[in-house]
mmCIF file of C-alpha atoms in Angstrom:
data_model
loop_
_atom_site.group_PDB
_atom_site.id
_atom_site.type_symbol
_atom_site.label_atom_id
_atom_site.label_comp_id
_atom_site.label_asym_id
_atom_site.label_seq_id
_atom_site.Cartn_x
_atom_site.Cartn_y
_atom_site.Cartn_z
ATOM 1 C CA UNK K 1 -7.426 -20.180 31.954
ATOM 2 C CA UNK K 2 -8.385 -16.858 33.572
ATOM 3 C CA UNK K 3 -8.584 -13.590 31.696
ATOM 4 C CA UNK K 4 -5.240 -12.346 33.081
ATOM 5 C CA UNK K 5 -3.440 -15.568 32.185
ATOM 6 C CA UNK K 6 -5.090 -15.568 28.748
ATOM 7 C CA UNK K 7 -3.896 -12.017 28.116
ATOM 8 C CA UNK K 8 -0.357 -12.874 29.267
ATOM 9 C CA UNK K 9 -0.238 -15.971 27.078
ATOM 10 C CA UNK K 10 -1.465 -13.999 24.053
ATOM 11 C CA UNK K 11 1.148 -11.282 24.672
ATOM 12 C CA UNK K 12 3.931 -13.884 24.866
ATOM 13 C CA UNK K 13 2.760 -15.610 21.697
ATOM 14 C CA UNK K 14 2.559 -12.255 19.927
ATOM 15 C CA UNK K 15 6.037 -11.177 21.040
ATOM 16 C CA UNK K 16 7.580 -14.383 19.723
ATOM 17 C CA UNK K 17 5.637 -14.139 16.450
ATOM 18 C CA UNK K 18 6.619 -10.475 16.040
ATOM 19 C CA UNK K 19 10.299 -11.353 16.494
ATOM 20 C CA UNK K 20 9.980 -14.038 13.834
ATOM 21 C CA UNK K 21 8.295 -11.591 11.447
ATOM 22 C CA UNK K 22 11.040 -8.993 11.938
ATOM 23 C CA UNK K 23 13.689 -11.627 11.173
ATOM 24 C CA UNK K 24 11.790 -12.584 8.008
ATOM 25 C CA UNK K 25 11.531 -8.968 6.833
ATOM 26 C CA UNK K 26 15.208 -8.472 7.685
ATOM 27 C CA UNK K 27 16.160 -11.437 5.509
ATOM 28 C CA UNK K 28 14.058 -10.119 2.611
ATOM 29 C CA UNK K 29 16.015 -6.855 2.483
ATOM 30 C CA UNK K 30 12.741 -4.906 2.428
ATOM 31 C CA UNK K 31 13.967 -2.023 4.596
ATOM 32 C CA UNK K 32 17.498 -1.915 3.181
ATOM 33 C CA UNK K 33 16.948 1.713 2.086
ATOM 34 C CA UNK K 34 16.173 2.741 5.687
ATOM 35 C CA UNK K 35 16.912 0.091 8.379
ATOM 36 C CA UNK K 36 15.567 2.411 11.092
ATOM 37 C CA UNK K 37 12.111 0.956 10.323
ATOM 38 C CA UNK K 38 13.166 -2.291 12.008
ATOM 39 C CA UNK K 39 12.549 -0.735 15.426
ATOM 40 C CA UNK K 40 8.985 0.230 14.488
ATOM 41 C CA UNK K 41 8.119 -3.301 13.369
ATOM 42 C CA UNK K 42 9.688 -4.677 16.558
ATOM 43 C CA UNK K 43 7.549 -2.373 18.688
ATOM 44 C CA UNK K 44 4.121 -2.187 17.027
ATOM 45 C CA UNK K 45 1.851 -5.185 17.839
ATOM 46 C CA UNK K 46 0.161 -6.147 14.570
ATOM 47 C CA UNK K 47 -2.295 -8.506 16.296
ATOM 48 C CA UNK K 48 -4.021 -5.518 17.934
ATOM 49 C CA UNK K 49 -4.807 -4.151 14.467
ATOM 50 C CA UNK K 50 -6.324 -7.379 13.124
ATOM 51 C CA UNK K 51 -8.613 -8.525 15.981
ATOM 52 C CA UNK K 52 -10.287 -10.539 13.261
ATOM 53 C CA UNK K 53 -9.296 -11.291 9.711
ATOM 54 C CA UNK K 54 -10.399 -13.508 6.872
ATOM 55 C CA UNK K 55 -8.495 -16.319 5.210
ATOM 56 C CA UNK K 56 -9.674 -18.307 2.211
ATOM 57 C CA UNK K 57 -11.224 -21.660 3.062
ATOM 58 C CA UNK K 58 -12.910 -23.738 0.348
ATOM 59 C CA UNK K 59 -13.797 -20.619 -1.602
ATOM 60 C CA UNK K 60 -15.258 -18.914 1.465
ATOM 61 C CA UNK K 61 -13.849 -17.231 4.555
ATOM 62 C CA UNK K 62 -12.921 -18.406 8.022
ATOM 63 C CA UNK K 63 -12.583 -16.223 11.105
ATOM 64 C CA UNK K 64 -9.830 -16.780 13.666
ATOM 65 C CA UNK K 65 -9.983 -15.163 17.127
ATOM 66 C CA UNK K 66 -7.094 -14.423 19.496
ATOM 67 C CA UNK K 67 -9.459 -14.584 22.474
ATOM 68 C CA UNK K 68 -10.215 -18.271 21.989
ATOM 69 C CA UNK K 69 -9.612 -20.401 25.076
ATOM 70 C CA UNK K 70 -8.366 -23.205 22.877
ATOM 71 C CA UNK K 71 -4.554 -22.776 22.944
ATOM 72 C CA UNK K 72 -4.130 -24.327 19.493
ATOM 73 C CA UNK K 73 -6.660 -21.958 17.939
ATOM 74 C CA UNK K 74 -5.071 -19.001 19.745
ATOM 75 C CA UNK K 75 -1.566 -19.923 18.583
ATOM 76 C CA UNK K 76 -2.735 -20.468 15.015
ATOM 77 C CA UNK K 77 -4.478 -17.086 15.028
ATOM 78 C CA UNK K 78 -1.374 -15.281 16.304
ATOM 79 C CA UNK K 79 0.857 -16.983 13.731
ATOM 80 C CA UNK K 80 -1.558 -15.808 11.049
ATOM 81 C CA UNK K 81 -1.640 -12.253 12.422
ATOM 82 C CA UNK K 82 2.154 -12.066 12.140
ATOM 83 C CA UNK K 83 2.543 -13.928 8.871
ATOM 84 C CA UNK K 84 4.316 -12.017 6.126
ATOM 85 C CA UNK K 85 1.116 -12.017 4.111
ATOM 86 C CA UNK K 86 -1.781 -9.631 3.398
ATOM 87 C CA UNK K 87 -4.898 -10.114 5.528
ATOM 88 C CA UNK K 88 -8.401 -9.211 4.408
ATOM 89 C CA UNK K 89 -10.033 -7.403 7.318
ATOM 90 C CA UNK K 90 -13.281 -5.891 6.060
ATOM 91 C CA UNK K 91 -15.717 -7.169 3.446
ATOM 92 C CA UNK K 92 -19.050 -5.798 2.243
ATOM 93 C CA UNK K 93 -21.296 -7.765 -0.112
ATOM 94 C CA UNK K 94 -18.299 -9.762 -1.288
ATOM 95 C CA UNK K 95 -16.182 -6.656 -2.012
ATOM 96 C CA UNK K 96 -12.883 -6.207 -0.193
ATOM 97 C CA UNK K 97 -13.001 -2.800 1.522
ATOM 98 C CA UNK K 98 -9.931 -2.968 3.694
ATOM 99 C CA UNK K 99 -6.931 -5.138 4.365
ATOM 100 C CA UNK K 100 -3.643 -5.238 6.214
ATOM 101 C CA UNK K 101 -0.922 -5.326 3.575
ATOM 102 C CA UNK K 102 1.959 -7.791 3.470
ATOM 103 C CA UNK K 103 4.378 -6.543 6.167
ATOM 104 C CA UNK K 104 7.517 -6.876 4.009
ATOM 105 C CA UNK K 105 5.843 -4.786 1.291
ATOM 106 C CA UNK K 106 4.828 -2.213 3.904
ATOM 107 C CA UNK K 107 8.428 -2.153 5.157
ATOM 108 C CA UNK K 108 9.774 -1.604 1.655
ATOM 109 C CA UNK K 109 7.286 1.202 0.959
ATOM 110 C CA UNK K 110 8.063 2.936 4.256
ATOM 111 C CA UNK K 111 11.801 2.649 3.595
ATOM 112 C CA UNK K 112 11.349 4.104 0.092
ATOM 113 C CA UNK K 113 9.355 6.980 1.586
ATOM 114 C CA UNK K 114 12.713 8.169 3.027
ATOM 115 C CA UNK K 115 11.282 10.097 5.931
ATOM 116 C CA UNK K 116 13.398 12.417 8.045
ATOM 117 C CA UNK K 117 12.922 13.420 11.654
ATOM 118 C CA UNK K 118 10.306 16.160 11.818
ATOM 119 C CA UNK K 119 8.581 15.213 8.564
ATOM 120 C CA UNK K 120 4.796 15.517 8.350
ATOM 121 C CA UNK K 121 3.231 12.522 6.621
ATOM 122 C CA UNK K 122 -0.219 12.009 5.100
ATOM 123 C CA UNK K 123 -1.385 8.423 4.638
ATOM 124 C CA UNK K 124 -4.181 7.826 2.115
ATOM 125 C CA UNK K 125 -6.167 4.782 3.224
ATOM 126 C CA UNK K 126 -6.301 4.218 6.982
ATOM 127 C CA UNK K 127 -6.947 0.487 6.734
ATOM 128 C CA UNK K 128 -6.519 -1.163 10.119
ATOM 129 C CA UNK K 129 -4.327 1.663 11.430
ATOM 130 C CA UNK K 130 -1.211 -0.541 11.513
ATOM 131 C CA UNK K 131 0.736 1.477 8.946
ATOM 132 C CA UNK K 132 -0.173 4.731 10.701
ATOM 133 C CA UNK K 133 1.102 3.227 13.970
ATOM 134 C CA UNK K 134 4.437 2.370 12.338
ATOM 135 C CA UNK K 135 4.690 5.949 11.056
ATOM 136 C CA UNK K 136 3.693 7.370 14.447
ATOM 137 C CA UNK K 137 6.285 5.222 16.210
ATOM 138 C CA UNK K 138 8.991 6.606 13.922
ATOM 139 C CA UNK K 139 7.893 10.256 13.693
ATOM 140 C CA UNK K 140 5.498 10.924 16.580
ATOM 141 C CA UNK K 141 1.688 11.097 16.699
ATOM 142 C CA UNK K 142 1.430 14.783 15.800
ATOM 143 C CA UNK K 143 3.401 14.275 12.573
ATOM 144 C CA UNK K 144 1.072 11.631 11.092
ATOM 145 C CA UNK K 145 -2.356 12.047 9.474
ATOM 146 C CA UNK K 146 -4.321 9.164 7.983
ATOM 147 C CA UNK K 147 -7.569 9.492 6.002
ATOM 148 C CA UNK K 148 -10.229 7.072 4.776
ATOM 149 C CA UNK K 149 -13.641 7.507 3.168
ATOM 150 C CA UNK K 150 -15.454 4.908 5.284
ATOM 151 C CA UNK K 151 -16.435 5.969 8.835
ATOM 152 C CA UNK K 152 -16.463 2.357 10.002
ATOM 153 C CA UNK K 153 -12.849 1.987 8.870
ATOM 154 C CA UNK K 154 -11.629 5.177 10.540
ATOM 155 C CA UNK K 155 -13.495 4.360 13.755
ATOM 156 C CA UNK K 156 -11.907 0.907 13.883
ATOM 157 C CA UNK K 157 -8.472 2.358 13.068
ATOM 158 C CA UNK K 158 -8.782 4.824 15.971
ATOM 159 C CA UNK K 159 -9.671 1.978 18.362
ATOM 160 C CA UNK K 160 -6.773 -0.178 17.192
ATOM 161 C CA UNK K 161 -4.308 2.709 17.396
ATOM 162 C CA UNK K 162 -5.443 3.669 20.897
ATOM 163 C CA UNK K 163 -5.187 0.040 22.047
ATOM 164 C CA UNK K 164 -1.590 0.005 20.840
ATOM 165 C CA UNK K 165 -0.812 3.371 22.458
ATOM 166 C CA UNK K 166 -0.702 5.574 19.329
ATOM 167 C CA UNK K 167 -2.795 8.659 18.572
ATOM 168 C CA UNK K 168 -2.095 10.094 15.110
ATOM 169 C CA UNK K 169 -4.806 12.223 13.488
ATOM 170 C CA UNK K 170 -7.436 9.984 11.838
ATOM 171 C CA UNK K 171 -9.723 11.779 9.364
ATOM 172 C CA UNK K 172 -12.890 10.542 7.673
ATOM 173 C CA UNK K 173 -12.940 11.953 4.147
ATOM 174 C CA UNK K 174 -12.109 11.466 0.485
ATOM 175 C CA UNK K 175 -8.403 10.711 0.240
ATOM 176 C CA UNK K 176 -8.303 12.028 -3.341
ATOM 177 C CA UNK K 177 -8.871 15.501 -1.879
ATOM 178 C CA UNK K 178 -6.144 15.121 0.726
ATOM 179 C CA UNK K 179 -6.439 16.764 4.128
ATOM 180 C CA UNK K 180 -5.751 20.482 3.492
ATOM 181 C CA UNK K 181 -6.324 21.516 7.101
ATOM 182 C CA UNK K 182 -3.305 19.377 8.123
ATOM 183 C CA UNK K 183 -1.014 20.538 5.288
ATOM 184 C CA UNK K 184 1.735 21.128 4.343
ATOM 185 C CA UNK K 185 3.138 17.611 4.116
ATOM 186 C CA UNK K 186 6.673 16.397 3.484
ATOM 187 C CA UNK K 187 5.564 12.917 2.488
ATOM 188 C CA UNK K 188 2.363 11.319 1.168
ATOM 189 C CA UNK K 189 1.951 7.559 1.082
ATOM 190 C CA UNK K 190 -1.102 5.810 -0.365
ATOM 191 C CA UNK K 191 -2.115 2.283 0.578
ATOM 192 C CA UNK K 192 -4.729 1.990 -2.174
ATOM 193 C CA UNK K 193 -4.450 1.822 -5.959
ATOM 194 C CA UNK K 194 -4.936 5.034 -7.940
ATOM 195 C CA UNK K 195 -5.980 5.732 -11.528
ATOM 196 C CA UNK K 196 -3.988 8.985 -11.489
ATOM 197 C CA UNK K 197 -2.283 11.175 -8.904
ATOM 198 C CA UNK K 198 -4.691 13.834 -7.561
ATOM 199 C CA UNK K 199 -3.418 17.367 -8.142
ATOM 200 C CA UNK K 200 -4.852 18.310 -4.744
ATOM 201 C CA UNK K 201 -2.004 16.358 -3.154
ATOM 202 C CA UNK K 202 0.652 18.474 -4.857
ATOM 203 C CA UNK K 203 -0.871 21.668 -3.514
ATOM 204 C CA UNK K 204 -0.670 20.227 0.017
ATOM 205 C CA UNK K 205 3.021 19.299 -0.296
ATOM 206 C CA UNK K 206 6.135 21.293 0.442
ATOM 207 C CA UNK K 207 8.558 21.658 -2.499
ATOM 208 C CA UNK K 208 10.772 18.577 -2.569
ATOM 209 C CA UNK K 209 8.115 16.383 -0.939
ATOM 210 C CA UNK K 210 7.948 12.723 -1.850
ATOM 211 C CA UNK K 211 4.740 10.898 -2.890
ATOM 212 C CA UNK K 212 4.625 7.098 -2.968
ATOM 213 C CA UNK K 213 1.523 5.354 -4.293
ATOM 214 C CA UNK K 214 0.330 2.130 -5.913
ATOM 215 C CA UNK K 215 -0.693 2.670 -9.538
ATOM 216 C CA UNK K 216 -1.191 0.162 -12.391
ATOM 217 C CA UNK K 217 0.092 -2.832 -10.360
ATOM 218 C CA UNK K 218 3.275 -0.934 -9.490
ATOM 219 C CA UNK K 219 4.564 1.655 -7.023
ATOM 220 C CA UNK K 220 5.258 5.161 -8.299
ATOM 221 C CA UNK K 221 7.561 7.518 -6.386
ATOM 222 C CA UNK K 222 7.180 11.198 -7.279
ATOM 223 C CA UNK K 223 9.175 14.234 -6.245
ATOM 224 C CA UNK K 224 7.059 17.374 -5.951
ATOM 225 C CA UNK K 225 8.604 20.496 -7.495
ATOM 226 C CA UNK K 226 5.695 22.798 -6.687
ATOM 227 C CA UNK K 227 1.885 22.839 -6.551
ATOM 228 C CA UNK K 228 1.704 22.307 -10.315
ATOM 229 C CA UNK K 229 4.404 19.730 -11.047
ATOM 230 C CA UNK K 230 5.687 16.348 -9.831
ATOM 231 C CA UNK K 231 7.606 13.604 -11.561
ATOM 232 C CA UNK K 232 9.162 10.239 -10.825
ATOM 233 C CA UNK K 233 9.649 6.597 -11.735
ATOM 234 C CA UNK K 234 8.228 3.281 -10.650
ATOM 235 C CA UNK K 235 9.960 0.980 -8.200
ATOM 236 C CA UNK K 236 10.867 -2.508 -9.370
ATOM 237 C CA UNK K 237 8.311 -4.387 -7.304
ATOM 238 C CA UNK K 238 4.747 -5.376 -8.254
ATOM 239 C CA UNK K 239 1.998 -4.170 -5.930
ATOM 240 C CA UNK K 240 -1.716 -4.974 -5.746
ATOM 241 C CA UNK K 241 -3.915 -2.928 -3.411
ATOM 242 C CA UNK K 242 -7.589 -2.222 -2.786
ATOM 243 C CA UNK K 243 -8.700 0.600 -5.157
ATOM 244 C CA UNK K 244 -9.101 4.127 -3.839
ATOM 245 C CA UNK K 245 -12.746 4.815 -3.025
ATOM 246 C CA UNK K 246 -14.151 8.228 -3.853
ATOM 247 C CA UNK K 247 -13.447 10.783 -6.574
ATOM 248 C CA UNK K 248 -10.217 9.145 -7.745
ATOM 249 C CA UNK K 249 -11.396 5.539 -7.981
ATOM 250 C CA UNK K 250 -9.649 3.666 -10.830
ATOM 251 C CA UNK K 251 -11.666 2.360 -13.765
ATOM 252 C CA UNK K 252 -11.884 -1.415 -13.686
ATOM 253 C CA UNK K 253 -11.226 -2.839 -17.129
ATOM 254 C CA UNK K 254 -9.810 -6.119 -18.347
ATOM 255 C CA UNK K 255 -8.070 -6.317 -21.708
ATOM 256 C CA UNK K 256 -8.799 -9.105 -24.183
ATOM 257 C CA UNK K 257 -5.469 -10.918 -24.606
ATOM 258 C CA UNK K 258 -6.731 -13.524 -27.045
ATOM 259 C CA UNK K 259 -4.301 -13.994 -29.904
ATOM 260 C CA UNK K 260 -1.236 -12.836 -27.985
ATOM 261 C CA UNK K 261 1.672 -15.232 -27.313
ATOM 262 C CA UNK K 262 1.540 -17.086 -24.036
ATOM 263 C CA UNK K 263 4.704 -15.382 -22.738
ATOM 264 C CA UNK K 264 2.901 -12.036 -22.981
ATOM 265 C CA UNK K 265 -0.399 -13.276 -21.537
ATOM 266 C CA UNK K 266 1.407 -14.717 -18.518
ATOM 267 C CA UNK K 267 3.902 -11.879 -18.070
ATOM 268 C CA UNK K 268 3.295 -9.667 -15.059
ATOM 269 C CA UNK K 269 5.371 -6.923 -16.721
ATOM 270 C CA UNK K 270 3.266 -6.990 -19.868
ATOM 271 C CA UNK K 271 0.099 -6.694 -17.815
ATOM 272 C CA UNK K 272 1.681 -3.745 -16.036
ATOM 273 C CA UNK K 273 2.162 -2.001 -19.396
ATOM 274 C CA UNK K 274 -1.458 -2.706 -20.306
ATOM 275 C CA UNK K 275 -2.677 -1.277 -17.009
ATOM 276 C CA UNK K 276 -0.460 1.798 -17.294
ATOM 277 C CA UNK K 277 -1.442 2.587 -20.883
ATOM 278 C CA UNK K 278 -5.107 1.690 -20.318
ATOM 279 C CA UNK K 279 -7.231 2.678 -23.314
ATOM 280 C CA UNK K 280 -4.292 4.274 -25.174
ATOM 281 C CA UNK K 281 -2.851 1.035 -26.551
ATOM 282 C CA UNK K 282 -4.672 -1.980 -27.880
ATOM 283 C CA UNK K 283 -3.201 -5.255 -26.595
ATOM 284 C CA UNK K 284 -1.532 -5.987 -29.946
ATOM 285 C CA UNK K 285 0.021 -2.501 -30.018
ATOM 286 C CA UNK K 286 1.219 -2.900 -26.437
ATOM 287 C CA UNK K 287 2.715 -6.290 -27.264
ATOM 288 C CA UNK K 288 4.615 -4.897 -30.269
ATOM 289 C CA UNK K 289 6.034 -2.079 -28.128
ATOM 290 C CA UNK K 290 6.878 -4.467 -25.287
ATOM 291 C CA UNK K 291 8.858 -6.772 -27.578
ATOM 292 C CA UNK K 292 10.514 -3.916 -29.480
ATOM 293 C CA UNK K 293 11.749 -2.340 -26.236
ATOM 294 C CA UNK K 294 13.078 -5.585 -24.767
ATOM 295 C CA UNK K 295 10.254 -6.347 -22.330
ATOM 296 C CA UNK K 296 11.060 -3.312 -20.140
ATOM 297 C CA UNK K 297 11.148 -3.535 -16.372
ATOM 298 C CA UNK K 298 9.049 -1.240 -14.176
ATOM 299 C CA UNK K 299 11.949 1.112 -13.383
ATOM 300 C CA UNK K 300 11.976 2.309 -16.990
ATOM 301 C CA UNK K 301 8.448 3.704 -16.640
ATOM 302 C CA UNK K 302 7.500 6.957 -14.974
ATOM 303 C CA UNK K 303 4.769 9.528 -14.461
ATOM 304 C CA UNK K 304 4.690 13.305 -14.846
ATOM 305 C CA UNK K 305 1.957 15.321 -13.142
ATOM 306 C CA UNK K 306 1.326 18.831 -14.468
ATOM 307 C CA UNK K 307 -1.212 21.496 -13.655
ATOM 308 C CA UNK K 308 -3.413 20.596 -16.627
ATOM 309 C CA UNK K 309 -2.436 17.040 -17.540
ATOM 310 C CA UNK K 310 -0.806 13.864 -16.281
ATOM 311 C CA UNK K 311 0.904 11.209 -18.326
ATOM 312 C CA UNK K 312 2.828 7.947 -18.018
ATOM 313 C CA UNK K 313 5.932 7.319 -20.106
ATOM 314 C CA UNK K 314 8.667 4.857 -20.960
ATOM 315 C CA UNK K 315 12.279 6.008 -20.466
ATOM 316 C CA UNK K 316 11.722 9.732 -21.110
ATOM 317 C CA UNK K 317 8.841 12.081 -20.144
ATOM 318 C CA UNK K 318 9.210 13.796 -23.523
ATOM 319 C CA UNK K 319 9.994 10.614 -25.468
ATOM 320 C CA UNK K 320 7.921 8.800 -28.099
ATOM 321 C CA UNK K 321 6.115 6.496 -25.645
ATOM 322 C CA UNK K 322 3.658 8.400 -23.467
ATOM 323 C CA UNK K 323 0.053 7.766 -22.383
ATOM 324 C CA UNK K 324 -2.411 10.175 -20.744
ATOM 325 C CA UNK K 325 -3.659 9.332 -17.254
ATOM 326 C CA UNK K 326 -6.123 12.241 -17.110
#
């Protein structure tokens, strides 16, 4: 098969796989809050953003290439590129540096961002560039800024975006510090897990801006009042992302759950409480609270960011259950 025929075959495979992915996301209800995102997922070719990716094979990793002349390998690679699953895309010394998130989770996060025409959006964590392309398709290149600490990641993101026909602003820098030269922003979305919400972001937001970020295995949505205050609650869904690299990198700790009942040890919601209250509650204290409050769902938890402190809470920012984040 010649190069032209190979390219045409790959494009046809990708179009069919993209249609199937959109149907799957549709069925999941992920973009119910803002169905306009459907058009972006229909248009943006994910396979151009994952020219290679890694999938677990016998404890190791296997690489699949879309350029293979073997039609079965090519088809398998394209199906994987458009699977509703996260793809590891960059590893260093066994550490995951970058990935392409599960598309239905991306769709849900983008829908919950609740963008409006004309909004300026800052993305923390460029990754492959796929999420920035979805934002650029919806809002326009000049309205989207994406930042990452690793030059090799931002360089690759720029290449992928250009190949797909998108040119948002890609910045190499510490996402915890934001991108002040591109401010003010109406929306900030992070695609990496935080330990706390950087106050620098608030100062770069317009009043009423919305911040959506992974934190403590959940997704927090904050409304910014001004440069010194933001507050909001968690969404219902669990979320696991690569940690933010740089000044705001989360501490990595694992709690000793020995002695706790199995239902707590195996409960994703209990582990969320442990992660959110890290260091403030011993596992036994957290378990007692969790049982006393009826094993609360994520939506009952929230975060308040002030000029001089930041805290997580259950039910009420000024209530009895609150834990410092910084």
